mmCIF file of C-alpha atoms in Angstrom:
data_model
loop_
_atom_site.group_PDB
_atom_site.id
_atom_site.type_symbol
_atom_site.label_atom_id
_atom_site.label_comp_id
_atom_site.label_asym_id
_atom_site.label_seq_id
_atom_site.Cartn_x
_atom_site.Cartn_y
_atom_site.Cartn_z
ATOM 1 C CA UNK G 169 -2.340 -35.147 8.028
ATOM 2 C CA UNK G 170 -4.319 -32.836 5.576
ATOM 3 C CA UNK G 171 -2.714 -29.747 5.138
ATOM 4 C CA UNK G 172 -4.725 -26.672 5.853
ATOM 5 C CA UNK G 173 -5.033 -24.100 3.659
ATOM 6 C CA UNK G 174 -5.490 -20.219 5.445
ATOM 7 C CA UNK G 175 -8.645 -18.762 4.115
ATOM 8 C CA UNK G 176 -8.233 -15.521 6.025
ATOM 9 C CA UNK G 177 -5.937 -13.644 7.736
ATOM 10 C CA UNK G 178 -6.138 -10.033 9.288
ATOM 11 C CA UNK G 179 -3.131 -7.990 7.879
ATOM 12 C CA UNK G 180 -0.933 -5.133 9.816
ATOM 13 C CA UNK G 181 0.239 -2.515 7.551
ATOM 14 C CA UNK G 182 4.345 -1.804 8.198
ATOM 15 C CA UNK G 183 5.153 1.638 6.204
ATOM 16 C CA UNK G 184 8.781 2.352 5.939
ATOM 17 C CA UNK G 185 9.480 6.141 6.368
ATOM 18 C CA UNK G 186 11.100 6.090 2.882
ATOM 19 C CA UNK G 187 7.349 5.586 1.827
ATOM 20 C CA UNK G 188 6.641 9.198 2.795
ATOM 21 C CA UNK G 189 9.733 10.490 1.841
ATOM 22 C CA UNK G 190 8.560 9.253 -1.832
ATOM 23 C CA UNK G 191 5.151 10.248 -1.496
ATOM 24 C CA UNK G 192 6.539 13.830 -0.567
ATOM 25 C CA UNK G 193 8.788 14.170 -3.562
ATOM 26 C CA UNK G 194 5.732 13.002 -5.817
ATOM 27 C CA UNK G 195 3.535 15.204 -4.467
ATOM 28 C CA UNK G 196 5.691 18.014 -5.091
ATOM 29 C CA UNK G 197 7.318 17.312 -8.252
ATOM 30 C CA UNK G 198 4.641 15.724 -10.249
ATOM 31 C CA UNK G 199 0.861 15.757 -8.559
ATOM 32 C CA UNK G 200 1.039 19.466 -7.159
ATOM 33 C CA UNK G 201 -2.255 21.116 -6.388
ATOM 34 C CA UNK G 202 -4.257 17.916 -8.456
ATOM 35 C CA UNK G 203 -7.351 16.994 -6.579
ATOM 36 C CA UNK G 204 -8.271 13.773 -5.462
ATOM 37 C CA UNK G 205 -5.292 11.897 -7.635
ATOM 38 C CA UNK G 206 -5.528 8.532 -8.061
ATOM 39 C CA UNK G 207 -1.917 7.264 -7.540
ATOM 40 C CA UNK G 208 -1.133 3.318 -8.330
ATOM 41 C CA UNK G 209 0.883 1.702 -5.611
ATOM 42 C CA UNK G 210 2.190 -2.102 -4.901
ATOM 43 C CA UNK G 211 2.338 -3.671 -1.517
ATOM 44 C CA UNK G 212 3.144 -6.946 -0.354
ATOM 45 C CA UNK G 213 2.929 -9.383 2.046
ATOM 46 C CA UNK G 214 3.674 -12.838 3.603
ATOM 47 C CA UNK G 215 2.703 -15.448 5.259
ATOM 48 C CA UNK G 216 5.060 -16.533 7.936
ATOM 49 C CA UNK G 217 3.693 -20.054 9.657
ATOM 50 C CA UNK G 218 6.846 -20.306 11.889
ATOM 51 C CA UNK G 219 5.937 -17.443 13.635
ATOM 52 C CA UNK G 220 2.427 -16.654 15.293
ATOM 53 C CA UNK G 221 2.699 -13.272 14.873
ATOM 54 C CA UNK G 222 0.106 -11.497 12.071
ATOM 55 C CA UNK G 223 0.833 -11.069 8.453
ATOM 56 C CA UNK G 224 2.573 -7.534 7.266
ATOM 57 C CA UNK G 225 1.510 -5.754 4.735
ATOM 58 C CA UNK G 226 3.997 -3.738 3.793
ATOM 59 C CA UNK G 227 4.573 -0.264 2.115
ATOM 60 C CA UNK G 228 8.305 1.268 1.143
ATOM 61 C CA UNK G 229 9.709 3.759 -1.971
ATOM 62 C CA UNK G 230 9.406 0.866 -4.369
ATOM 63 C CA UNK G 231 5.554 0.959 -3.774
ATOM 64 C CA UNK G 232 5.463 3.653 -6.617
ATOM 65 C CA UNK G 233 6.815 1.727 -9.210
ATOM 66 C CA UNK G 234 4.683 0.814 -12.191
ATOM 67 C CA UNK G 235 6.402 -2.389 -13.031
ATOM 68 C CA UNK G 236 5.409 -4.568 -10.123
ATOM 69 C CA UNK G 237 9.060 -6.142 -10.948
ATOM 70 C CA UNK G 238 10.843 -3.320 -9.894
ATOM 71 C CA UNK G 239 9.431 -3.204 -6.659
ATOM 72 C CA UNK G 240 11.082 -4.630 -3.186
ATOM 73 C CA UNK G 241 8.392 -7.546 -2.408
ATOM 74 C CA UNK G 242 10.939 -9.886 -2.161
ATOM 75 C CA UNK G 243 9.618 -13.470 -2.798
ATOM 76 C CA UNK G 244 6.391 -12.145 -1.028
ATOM 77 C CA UNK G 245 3.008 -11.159 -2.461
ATOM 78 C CA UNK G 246 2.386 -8.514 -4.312
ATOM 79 C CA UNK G 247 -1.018 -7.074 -3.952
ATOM 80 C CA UNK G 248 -2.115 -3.515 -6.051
ATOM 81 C CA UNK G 249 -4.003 -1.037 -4.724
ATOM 82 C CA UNK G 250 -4.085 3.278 -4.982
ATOM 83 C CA UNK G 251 -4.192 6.368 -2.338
ATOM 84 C CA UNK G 252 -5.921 9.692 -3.120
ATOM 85 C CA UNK G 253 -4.212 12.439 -3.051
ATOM 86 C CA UNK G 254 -6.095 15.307 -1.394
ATOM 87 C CA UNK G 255 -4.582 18.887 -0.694
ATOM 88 C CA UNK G 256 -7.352 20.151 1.945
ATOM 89 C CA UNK G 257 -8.953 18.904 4.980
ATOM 90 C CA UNK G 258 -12.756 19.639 3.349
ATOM 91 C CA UNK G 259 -11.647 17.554 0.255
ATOM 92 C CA UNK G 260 -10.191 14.660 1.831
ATOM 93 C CA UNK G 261 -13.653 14.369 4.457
ATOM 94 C CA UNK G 262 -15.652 14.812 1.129
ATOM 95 C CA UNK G 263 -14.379 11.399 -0.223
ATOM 96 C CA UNK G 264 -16.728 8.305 1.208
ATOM 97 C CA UNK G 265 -14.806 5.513 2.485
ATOM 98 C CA UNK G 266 -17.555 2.952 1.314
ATOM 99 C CA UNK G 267 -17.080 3.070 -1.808
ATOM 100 C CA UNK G 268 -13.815 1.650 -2.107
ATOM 101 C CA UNK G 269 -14.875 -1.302 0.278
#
């Protein structure tokens, strides 16, 4: 039997509270009033035949870390990505979603 290979698969995103507990301190400590702050963060996810349930992609304090070795991916994949940081309602509906598809 040829073994199939998955080509796509939708993802759910599972964000730990400590995730916004992080994002919090950051934002107070070292971002402050910056605009529209580009701020690296690491994911991860896996793919779990035995179960029929979808992928998670998932986001925890470790999703800060620069060194994708520190983070808590644990055996999974680790996928990059970055959130803006806006301060104001009228900045963050200024930014244009298309452009990061």
């Amino acid at each position: 039997m040829a073994e199939e290979m998955v080509k796509f698969t939708k993802l759910r995103t599972a964000i730990d509270p400590n995730f916004w507990a992080k994002f919090a301190e950051l934002k107070l400590d070292k971002y402050k009033l910056e605009e529209k702050t580009e701020i690296s963060v690491w994911a991860s996810y896996s793919l779990d035949r035995s179960t029929k349930t979808k992928s998670l992609l998932g986001l925890d304090c470790t999703s800060f870390n620069e060194n994708v070795e520190t983070t808590s991916h644990h055996g999974a994949v680790p996928c990059s990505g970055y959130l803006i940081n806006t301060n104001t309602f009228e900045t963050f509906r200024q930014i244009q979603p298309e452009k990061f598809i």
